[in-house]
Short mmCIF file of C-alpha atoms and ligand atoms in Angstrom, two decimals:
data_model
loop_
_atom_site.label_atom_id
_atom_site.label_comp_id
_atom_site.label_asym_id
_atom_site.label_seq_id
_atom_site.Cartn_x
_atom_site.Cartn_y
_atom_site.Cartn_z
CA MET A 17 0.00 0.00 0.00
CA ARG A 18 1.33 3.51 -0.82
CA HIS A 19 2.08 5.72 2.15
CA PRO A 20 0.15 9.02 2.29
CA THR A 21 2.34 11.86 1.02
CA TRP A 22 1.80 14.06 4.09
CA MET A 23 2.94 11.24 6.41
CA ARG A 24 6.06 10.69 4.33
CA VAL A 25 6.77 14.42 4.44
CA ILE A 26 6.45 14.41 8.26
CA VAL A 27 8.68 11.35 8.69
CA HIS A 28 11.42 12.64 6.34
CA SER A 29 11.25 16.15 7.82
CA ALA A 30 11.73 14.63 11.28
CA GLY A 31 14.57 12.52 9.86
CA LEU A 32 16.43 15.44 8.32
CA PHE A 33 15.67 17.99 11.06
CA PRO A 34 18.58 16.98 13.37
CA LEU A 35 21.03 17.09 10.45
CA THR A 36 19.79 20.59 9.57
CA LEU A 37 20.17 21.74 13.19
CA ILE A 38 23.71 20.36 13.38
CA GLY A 39 24.53 21.97 10.00
CA ILE A 40 23.24 25.34 11.25
CA SER A 41 25.34 25.04 14.43
CA VAL A 42 28.43 24.28 12.31
CA LEU A 43 27.78 27.28 10.01
CA ARG A 44 27.07 29.64 12.92
CA GLY A 45 30.08 28.33 14.84
CA SER A 46 27.86 27.69 17.85
CA LEU A 47 29.25 24.26 18.72
CA SER A 48 30.97 23.59 22.06
CA VAL A 49 34.68 24.21 22.72
CA ASN A 50 35.33 20.73 21.34
CA PRO A 51 33.32 20.92 18.08
CA ILE A 52 34.22 17.45 16.74
CA GLN A 53 33.18 15.78 19.99
CA ASP A 54 30.01 17.89 20.03
CA ILE A 55 29.02 16.78 16.49
CA GLU A 56 29.97 13.16 17.25
CA GLN A 57 27.81 13.11 20.39
CA ARG A 58 24.86 14.79 18.66
CA PHE A 59 24.95 12.26 15.80
CA GLY A 60 25.20 9.43 18.36
CA ARG A 61 22.20 10.65 20.36
CA THR A 62 20.14 11.21 17.19
CA ALA A 63 20.93 7.67 15.96
CA PHE A 64 19.84 6.38 19.35
CA TYR A 65 16.54 8.33 19.38
CA PHE A 66 15.64 7.00 15.93
CA LEU A 67 16.49 3.49 17.10
CA VAL A 68 14.12 3.85 20.07
CA ALA A 69 11.42 5.25 17.74
CA THR A 70 11.87 2.19 15.50
CA LEU A 71 11.53 -0.14 18.49
CA ALA A 72 8.42 1.70 19.71
CA CYS A 73 6.40 1.26 16.48
CA ARG A 74 5.20 -2.30 17.16
CA PRO A 75 4.21 -1.78 20.85
CA LEU A 76 2.43 1.52 20.03
CA SER A 77 0.50 -0.15 17.22
CA THR A 78 -0.54 -2.99 19.56
CA VAL A 79 -1.57 -0.74 22.45
CA PHE A 80 -3.26 2.10 20.54
CA GLY A 81 -4.11 0.40 17.27
CA TRP A 82 -1.90 2.81 15.30
CA TYR A 83 -1.05 0.21 12.67
CA ALA A 84 -0.04 2.88 10.14
CA LEU A 85 3.12 3.37 12.24
CA LEU A 86 4.40 -0.04 11.14
CA ARG A 87 4.82 1.29 7.60
CA TYR A 88 7.42 3.78 8.81
CA ARG A 89 9.53 1.39 10.85
CA ARG A 90 11.98 0.78 8.01
CA THR A 91 12.40 4.51 7.30
CA LEU A 92 13.00 5.28 11.00
CA GLY A 93 15.47 2.39 11.23
CA LEU A 94 17.31 3.64 8.15
CA TYR A 95 17.56 7.12 9.68
CA SER A 96 19.04 5.54 12.81
CA PHE A 97 21.61 3.77 10.63
CA PHE A 98 22.29 6.99 8.71
CA TYR A 99 23.05 8.98 11.88
CA ALA A 100 25.03 6.07 13.39
CA SER A 101 27.19 6.06 10.20
CA LEU A 102 27.79 9.82 10.54
CA HIS A 103 28.60 9.29 14.24
CA PHE A 104 31.11 6.59 13.26
CA PHE A 105 32.72 8.66 10.46
CA VAL A 106 33.12 11.71 12.70
CA PHE A 107 34.77 9.49 15.35
CA ALA A 108 36.99 7.39 13.06
CA GLY A 109 37.60 9.97 10.31
CA LEU A 110 37.49 13.47 11.75
CA ASP A 111 38.70 12.62 15.24
CA TYR A 112 41.23 9.85 14.50
CA GLY A 113 41.96 10.30 10.77
CA PHE A 114 41.16 6.58 10.22
CA ASN A 115 44.34 5.73 12.14
CA LEU A 116 43.47 2.06 12.73
CA PRO A 117 46.27 1.20 15.22
CA GLU A 118 45.29 4.27 17.28
CA ILE A 119 41.58 3.32 17.12
CA GLY A 120 42.43 -0.31 18.08
CA LYS A 121 44.40 0.97 21.10
CA LEU A 122 41.49 3.19 22.12
CA ILE A 123 39.06 0.25 21.93
CA THR A 124 41.20 -1.72 24.40
CA GLU A 125 41.18 1.29 26.75
CA LYS A 126 37.48 2.08 26.28
CA PRO A 127 35.53 -1.14 25.60
CA PHE A 128 32.26 0.80 25.25
CA ILE A 129 33.47 1.68 21.73
CA LEU A 130 33.46 -2.03 20.88
CA LEU A 131 29.81 -2.19 21.96
CA GLY A 132 29.11 0.74 19.63
CA LEU A 133 30.86 -1.09 16.79
CA LEU A 134 28.83 -4.27 17.44
CA SER A 135 25.59 -2.34 17.58
CA GLY A 136 26.58 -0.40 14.44
CA SER A 137 27.35 -3.70 12.64
CA ILE A 138 23.86 -4.98 13.49
CA LEU A 139 22.33 -1.77 12.15
CA LEU A 140 24.39 -2.15 8.96
CA ALA A 141 23.18 -5.75 8.44
CA LEU A 142 19.57 -4.70 9.09
CA ALA A 143 19.82 -1.68 6.77
CA ILE A 144 21.22 -3.80 3.91
CA THR A 145 18.55 -6.49 4.32
CA SER A 146 15.68 -4.08 4.98
CA PHE A 147 14.52 -4.13 1.35
CA ASP A 148 11.73 -6.32 -0.02
CA TRP A 149 14.13 -8.39 -2.16
CA TRP A 150 15.91 -9.63 0.99
CA LYS A 151 12.62 -10.15 2.80
CA LYS A 152 11.45 -12.48 0.02
CA LYS A 153 14.82 -14.22 -0.21
CA LEU A 154 15.35 -14.83 3.52
CA ARG A 155 11.67 -15.43 4.50
CA ARG A 156 11.50 -16.59 8.15
CA LYS A 157 15.21 -16.01 8.64
CA TRP A 158 14.54 -12.33 7.84
CA THR A 159 12.18 -12.07 10.84
CA TYR A 160 14.76 -13.67 13.14
CA LEU A 161 17.55 -11.45 11.78
CA HIS A 162 15.51 -8.29 12.25
CA ARG A 163 14.77 -9.18 15.88
CA LEU A 164 18.43 -8.31 16.46
CA VAL A 165 17.29 -4.68 16.49
CA TYR A 166 16.40 -5.20 20.18
CA LEU A 167 19.91 -6.45 20.91
CA ALA A 168 21.26 -3.37 19.10
CA GLY A 169 19.00 -1.20 21.29
CA LEU A 170 20.26 -2.81 24.51
CA MET A 171 23.91 -2.64 23.45
CA THR A 172 23.57 0.98 22.41
CA VAL A 173 22.04 2.04 25.70
CA VAL A 174 24.99 0.45 27.56
CA HIS A 175 27.35 2.13 25.06
CA TYR A 176 25.61 5.47 25.77
CA GLY A 177 25.72 5.10 29.56
CA TRP A 178 29.32 3.87 29.58
CA ALA A 179 30.40 6.74 27.33
CA LYS A 180 28.99 9.16 29.91
CA LYS A 181 31.30 7.58 32.52
CA GLY A 182 28.66 8.25 35.13
CA ASP A 183 28.24 6.80 38.57
CA LEU A 184 25.41 4.25 38.47
CA PHE A 185 24.72 4.80 42.15
CA ASN A 186 24.37 8.55 41.79
CA LEU A 187 21.39 8.77 39.46
CA ARG A 188 21.59 12.50 38.98
CA GLY A 189 24.45 13.28 36.65
CA ASP A 190 24.88 12.40 32.99
CA ILE A 191 24.08 8.74 33.65
CA LEU A 192 20.43 9.48 34.46
CA TYR A 193 19.28 9.77 30.83
CA PRO A 194 20.90 6.55 29.59
CA VAL A 195 19.39 4.71 32.59
CA LEU A 196 15.89 6.08 31.86
CA TRP A 197 16.27 5.19 28.17
CA GLY A 198 17.44 1.70 29.19
CA ILE A 199 14.28 1.22 31.27
CA MET A 200 12.21 2.36 28.28
CA ILE A 201 13.90 -0.18 25.97
CA VAL A 202 13.31 -3.00 28.49
CA ILE A 203 9.60 -2.01 28.66
CA LEU A 204 9.41 -2.04 24.84
CA LEU A 205 11.07 -5.48 24.86
CA ILE A 206 8.60 -6.82 27.45
CA MET A 207 5.73 -5.57 25.31
CA ARG A 208 7.05 -7.68 22.41
CA ILE A 209 6.49 -10.89 24.41
CA PRO A 210 3.51 -12.66 22.74
CA MET A 211 1.62 -12.97 26.07
CA MET A 212 1.92 -9.21 26.69
CA ARG A 213 0.90 -8.42 23.12
CA LYS A 214 -2.21 -10.55 23.52
CA PHE A 215 -2.98 -8.92 26.87
CA THR A 216 -2.66 -5.34 25.54
CA SER A 217 -4.70 -6.02 22.38
CA ASN A 218 -7.42 -7.65 24.54
CA LEU A 219 -7.43 -4.55 26.77
CA ARG A 220 -7.82 -2.35 23.69
CA TYR A 221 -10.66 -4.51 22.42
CA ILE A 222 -12.50 -4.29 25.77
CA SER A 223 -11.99 -0.51 26.07
CA ASN A 224 -13.25 0.00 22.49
CA LYS A 225 -16.30 -2.18 23.19
CA TYR A 226 -17.43 -0.21 26.25
CA ARG A 227 -16.57 3.25 24.95
C1 HEM B 329 29.58 2.34 14.73
C2 HEM B 329 30.44 2.27 15.76
C3 HEM B 329 30.46 3.26 16.89
C4 HEM B 329 31.54 3.89 17.39
C5 HEM B 329 32.97 3.69 16.93
C6 HEM B 329 31.08 4.77 18.44
C7 HEM B 329 31.90 5.59 19.19
C8 HEM B 329 31.48 6.42 20.19
C9 HEM B 329 32.33 7.23 21.02
C10 HEM B 329 33.86 7.31 20.90
C11 HEM B 329 31.56 7.91 21.90
C12 HEM B 329 32.02 8.90 22.99
C13 HEM B 329 31.94 10.29 22.41
C14 HEM B 329 32.49 11.29 23.43
O1 HEM B 329 31.81 11.55 24.45
O2 HEM B 329 33.57 11.81 23.20
C15 HEM B 329 30.19 7.52 21.64
C16 HEM B 329 29.11 8.00 22.33
C17 HEM B 329 27.82 7.72 21.99
N1 HEM B 329 27.37 6.88 20.99
FE1 HEM B 329 28.55 5.76 19.78
N2 HEM B 329 29.73 4.67 18.56
C18 HEM B 329 29.30 3.75 17.64
C19 HEM B 329 28.01 3.35 17.43
C20 HEM B 329 26.91 3.94 17.98
C21 HEM B 329 25.54 3.64 17.62
C22 HEM B 329 25.13 2.57 16.62
C23 HEM B 329 24.75 4.48 18.35
C24 HEM B 329 23.25 4.63 18.36
C25 HEM B 329 22.40 3.93 17.64
C26 HEM B 329 25.62 5.28 19.18
C27 HEM B 329 25.19 6.22 20.10
C28 HEM B 329 26.00 6.91 20.96
C29 HEM B 329 25.52 7.80 22.00
C30 HEM B 329 24.06 8.12 22.30
C31 HEM B 329 26.65 8.32 22.65
C32 HEM B 329 26.68 9.30 23.83
C33 HEM B 329 26.57 10.71 23.26
C34 HEM B 329 26.63 11.74 24.39
O3 HEM B 329 27.65 11.81 25.05
O4 HEM B 329 25.62 12.44 24.59
N3 HEM B 329 26.91 4.92 18.93
N4 HEM B 329 30.19 6.62 20.61
#
């Protein structure tokens, strides 16, 4: 089924909005004192938000009956991959000039980068196989492969929290947001369990019946 034009406009505007904002900050010179790190972090956070939005489509459609959302899952996922790629290129290219020995050394010092790379590799595999040709070719295996998006979500939230170097037992500083996002991802995961899906769609059915 073709997607309504206005919905596509909204989704792509939302997808390109963060890039525009970052571009404006670069042109106005209003980035932080460490501009490369600032851009890298902004791309990372944007990739993460689009990943969470992708994960939320199925549960939201089950709970509220917004099935139209499912049509935009692929686009949202591709935006997450797009921003994750920019995040990676700013890190590896702009920050480290693709100096592989230096990057390898950094990974041994900061293992959270390895988690980012693993999560990024999952997003790459999912982006490549997100097209209908692969769906037809892989059939059931496609469904299993694309469930890895939840693993990518969990790994990214740990990557995010670890990058903030916060104190887990002092839930006030920078670590607070990654922890809250982590809780959100776990809730979204729980809502994927078939029993929970059945329960929420039954609830919706009952509330619609007595409205
Ligand atoms: C592809 C391989 C990846 C590499 C090499 C990588 C590397 C990094 C590095 C070095 C940082 C710390 C930046 C700093 O504070 O100086 C970071 C932070 C972060 N990364 Fe990644 N990352 C990768 C993948 C991802 C992916 C796939 C996502 C999201 C889907 C992501 C989201 C984030 C977030 C949210 C932060 C924290 C940003 C902040 O401080 O506000 N990263 N990453």
